[in-house]
Tab-separated table of C-alpha atoms in Angstrom:
chain	number	residue	atom	x	y	z
A	158	UNK	CA	-68.464	-23.401	31.144
A	159	UNK	CA	-66.838	-24.853	34.314
A	160	UNK	CA	-65.356	-21.404	35.063
A	161	UNK	CA	-68.817	-19.829	34.840
A	162	UNK	CA	-70.407	-22.510	37.034
A	163	UNK	CA	-67.664	-22.129	39.628
A	164	UNK	CA	-68.030	-18.335	39.639
A	165	UNK	CA	-71.817	-18.519	39.888
A	166	UNK	CA	-71.519	-21.024	42.741
A	167	UNK	CA	-69.318	-18.591	44.681
A	168	UNK	CA	-71.769	-15.742	44.030
A	169	UNK	CA	-74.744	-17.914	45.067
A	170	UNK	CA	-72.975	-19.075	48.247
A	171	UNK	CA	-72.095	-15.482	49.199
A	172	UNK	CA	-75.702	-14.355	48.652
A	173	UNK	CA	-77.112	-17.331	50.573
A	174	UNK	CA	-74.780	-16.817	53.552
A	175	UNK	CA	-75.495	-13.083	53.631
A	176	UNK	CA	-79.259	-13.445	53.385
A	177	UNK	CA	-79.376	-16.354	55.853
A	178	UNK	CA	-77.475	-14.450	58.535
A	179	UNK	CA	-79.554	-11.306	57.972
A	180	UNK	CA	-82.762	-13.374	58.313
A	181	UNK	CA	-81.432	-14.851	61.563
A	182	UNK	CA	-80.625	-11.380	62.920
A	183	UNK	CA	-84.042	-9.978	61.956
A	184	UNK	CA	-85.882	-12.999	63.380
A	185	UNK	CA	-84.006	-13.188	66.689
A	186	UNK	CA	-82.911	-9.645	67.555
A	187	UNK	CA	-84.917	-6.499	68.076
A	188	UNK	CA	-83.901	-3.428	66.114
A	189	UNK	CA	-81.142	-1.700	68.117
A	190	UNK	CA	-80.505	-4.766	70.265
A	191	UNK	CA	-76.853	-5.444	71.128
A	192	UNK	CA	-75.264	-8.794	71.942
A	193	UNK	CA	-71.658	-8.532	73.124
A	194	UNK	CA	-69.608	-11.338	71.581
A	195	UNK	CA	-66.092	-10.203	72.547
A	196	UNK	CA	-64.846	-7.084	74.351
A	197	UNK	CA	-64.364	-5.434	70.931
A	198	UNK	CA	-67.099	-7.161	68.881
A	199	UNK	CA	-70.868	-7.068	69.167
A	200	UNK	CA	-73.896	-8.055	67.169
A	201	UNK	CA	-75.959	-4.886	66.773
A	202	UNK	CA	-79.166	-5.028	64.744
A	203	UNK	CA	-79.296	-1.864	62.646
A	204	UNK	CA	-80.793	-0.564	59.430
A	205	UNK	CA	-78.673	1.218	56.841
A	206	UNK	CA	-80.788	3.398	54.599
A	207	UNK	CA	-77.731	4.764	52.779
A	208	UNK	CA	-74.870	3.056	50.997
A	209	UNK	CA	-71.333	2.218	52.119
A	210	UNK	CA	-71.175	3.302	55.757
A	211	UNK	CA	-74.482	5.213	55.521
A	212	UNK	CA	-73.391	7.633	52.779
A	213	UNK	CA	-76.414	9.069	50.932
A	214	UNK	CA	-78.604	8.208	53.914
A	215	UNK	CA	-82.073	9.548	53.203
A	216	UNK	CA	-81.741	9.200	49.423
A	217	UNK	CA	-84.740	7.298	48.021
A	218	UNK	CA	-84.402	3.501	48.326
A	219	UNK	CA	-85.136	2.848	44.654
A	220	UNK	CA	-82.615	5.497	43.637
A	221	UNK	CA	-79.958	3.728	45.707
A	222	UNK	CA	-81.046	0.418	44.185
A	223	UNK	CA	-80.600	1.902	40.710
A	224	UNK	CA	-77.124	3.179	41.636
A	225	UNK	CA	-76.315	-0.291	42.985
A	226	UNK	CA	-77.446	-1.953	39.739
A	227	UNK	CA	-75.272	0.397	37.658
A	228	UNK	CA	-72.230	-0.257	39.878
A	229	UNK	CA	-72.953	-3.996	39.807
A	230	UNK	CA	-73.089	-3.852	36.004
A	231	UNK	CA	-69.724	-2.078	35.868
A	232	UNK	CA	-68.147	-4.582	38.272
A	233	UNK	CA	-69.606	-7.404	36.158
A	234	UNK	CA	-68.052	-5.894	33.048
A	235	UNK	CA	-64.646	-5.620	34.764
A	236	UNK	CA	-64.970	-9.209	35.950
A	237	UNK	CA	-65.940	-10.494	32.503
A	238	UNK	CA	-62.898	-8.771	30.975
A	239	UNK	CA	-60.432	-10.150	33.532
A	240	UNK	CA	-58.285	-13.015	32.209
A	241	UNK	CA	-59.297	-16.444	33.550
A	242	UNK	CA	-55.783	-17.132	34.849
A	243	UNK	CA	-56.118	-14.269	37.357
A	244	UNK	CA	-57.790	-16.638	39.829
A	245	UNK	CA	-57.467	-14.412	42.920
A	246	UNK	CA	-59.000	-11.485	41.034
A	247	UNK	CA	-61.726	-13.766	39.672
A	248	UNK	CA	-62.548	-14.890	43.228
A	249	UNK	CA	-62.468	-11.287	44.449
A	250	UNK	CA	-64.982	-10.238	41.804
A	251	UNK	CA	-67.211	-13.222	42.636
A	252	UNK	CA	-67.493	-12.299	46.316
A	253	UNK	CA	-67.947	-8.605	45.469
A	254	UNK	CA	-70.848	-9.472	43.161
A	255	UNK	CA	-72.313	-11.834	45.786
A	256	UNK	CA	-72.103	-9.142	48.458
A	257	UNK	CA	-73.569	-6.491	46.185
A	258	UNK	CA	-76.476	-8.758	45.252
A	259	UNK	CA	-77.088	-9.567	48.938
A	260	UNK	CA	-77.334	-5.874	49.823
A	261	UNK	CA	-79.403	-5.155	46.691
A	262	UNK	CA	-81.930	-7.805	47.739
A	263	UNK	CA	-82.341	-6.004	51.077
A	264	UNK	CA	-82.585	-2.593	49.470
A	265	UNK	CA	-85.273	-3.660	46.983
A	266	UNK	CA	-87.290	-5.862	49.349
A	267	UNK	CA	-86.964	-3.846	52.574
A	268	UNK	CA	-85.960	-0.322	51.503
A	269	UNK	CA	-82.817	-0.544	53.664
A	270	UNK	CA	-79.928	-2.929	54.339
A	271	UNK	CA	-79.762	-5.025	57.507
A	272	UNK	CA	-76.465	-4.482	59.338
A	273	UNK	CA	-75.304	-6.327	62.449
A	274	UNK	CA	-71.506	-6.394	62.967
A	275	UNK	CA	-70.013	-3.764	65.270
A	276	UNK	CA	-66.334	-3.451	66.171
A	277	UNK	CA	-65.837	-1.130	69.152
A	278	UNK	CA	-63.812	-0.093	72.153
A	279	UNK	CA	-65.050	1.842	75.187
A	280	UNK	CA	-64.223	5.139	73.411
A	281	UNK	CA	-64.548	4.288	69.688
A	282	UNK	CA	-66.715	2.282	67.357
A	283	UNK	CA	-66.547	1.394	63.680
A	284	UNK	CA	-69.561	1.661	61.384
A	285	UNK	CA	-72.039	-1.200	61.705
A	286	UNK	CA	-71.818	-3.492	58.691
A	287	UNK	CA	-72.803	-6.965	57.465
A	288	UNK	CA	-71.324	-10.010	55.747
A	289	UNK	CA	-72.130	-8.609	52.284
A	290	UNK	CA	-70.099	-5.487	53.105
A	291	UNK	CA	-67.250	-7.717	54.293
A	292	UNK	CA	-67.399	-9.704	51.033
A	293	UNK	CA	-67.208	-6.460	49.041
A	294	UNK	CA	-64.280	-5.113	51.088
A	295	UNK	CA	-62.322	-8.375	51.134
A	296	UNK	CA	-62.978	-8.883	47.414
A	297	UNK	CA	-61.641	-5.418	46.632
A	298	UNK	CA	-58.569	-6.067	48.803
A	299	UNK	CA	-57.903	-9.374	47.002
A	300	UNK	CA	-58.125	-7.673	43.615
A	301	UNK	CA	-55.708	-4.953	44.724
A	302	UNK	CA	-53.333	-7.535	46.195
A	303	UNK	CA	-53.404	-9.531	42.971
A	304	UNK	CA	-52.991	-6.489	40.740
A	305	UNK	CA	-50.347	-4.556	42.612
A	306	UNK	CA	-48.343	-7.313	44.305
A	307	UNK	CA	-48.805	-10.827	42.955
A	308	UNK	CA	-49.384	-10.073	39.266
A	309	UNK	CA	-46.515	-7.558	39.172
A	310	UNK	CA	-44.147	-10.081	40.778
A	311	UNK	CA	-45.200	-12.658	38.186
A	312	UNK	CA	-44.783	-10.144	35.348
A	313	UNK	CA	-41.362	-9.063	36.638
A	314	UNK	CA	-40.273	-12.711	36.971
A	315	UNK	CA	-41.298	-13.308	33.345
A	316	UNK	CA	-39.263	-10.338	32.154
A	317	UNK	CA	-42.051	-7.770	32.090
A	318	UNK	CA	-44.330	-9.514	29.571
A	319	UNK	CA	-47.724	-11.067	30.302
A	320	UNK	CA	-50.748	-11.706	28.134
A	321	UNK	CA	-52.537	-8.601	29.387
A	322	UNK	CA	-49.647	-6.115	29.721
């Protein structure tokens, strides 16, 4: 039970941070407004009607929400079946789920996702994204790091045998 409460707390914190920042952006910035923070970083209020860097832009909002729910269910299943001792992977899944829920809330309630982070140079810019997207990306990177680097080192140090190999 403590593991579940800890995981749900991480998910809830990720959702709360994501939704709070999005509310702040919507309440204080006009759509398309840019606030330069650093020479390579700006706040840029945008709407993403697609998924993951605007893929499937123009697809019906409820259809994208349904796709999101299916993917969230699959990620939840993977998370549930991950051994408890894989703490970095457990954390990665928690922030992925929190980010996915944050974007799903936008998609269902608004019909689009609020984006606001823009990395750029004078000649190049990255896709506009939000904290939920960052949680999803960082969570995926943590899982990959744990699976392909840390867990393999541990398994090799133990002579190639672990509980889940």
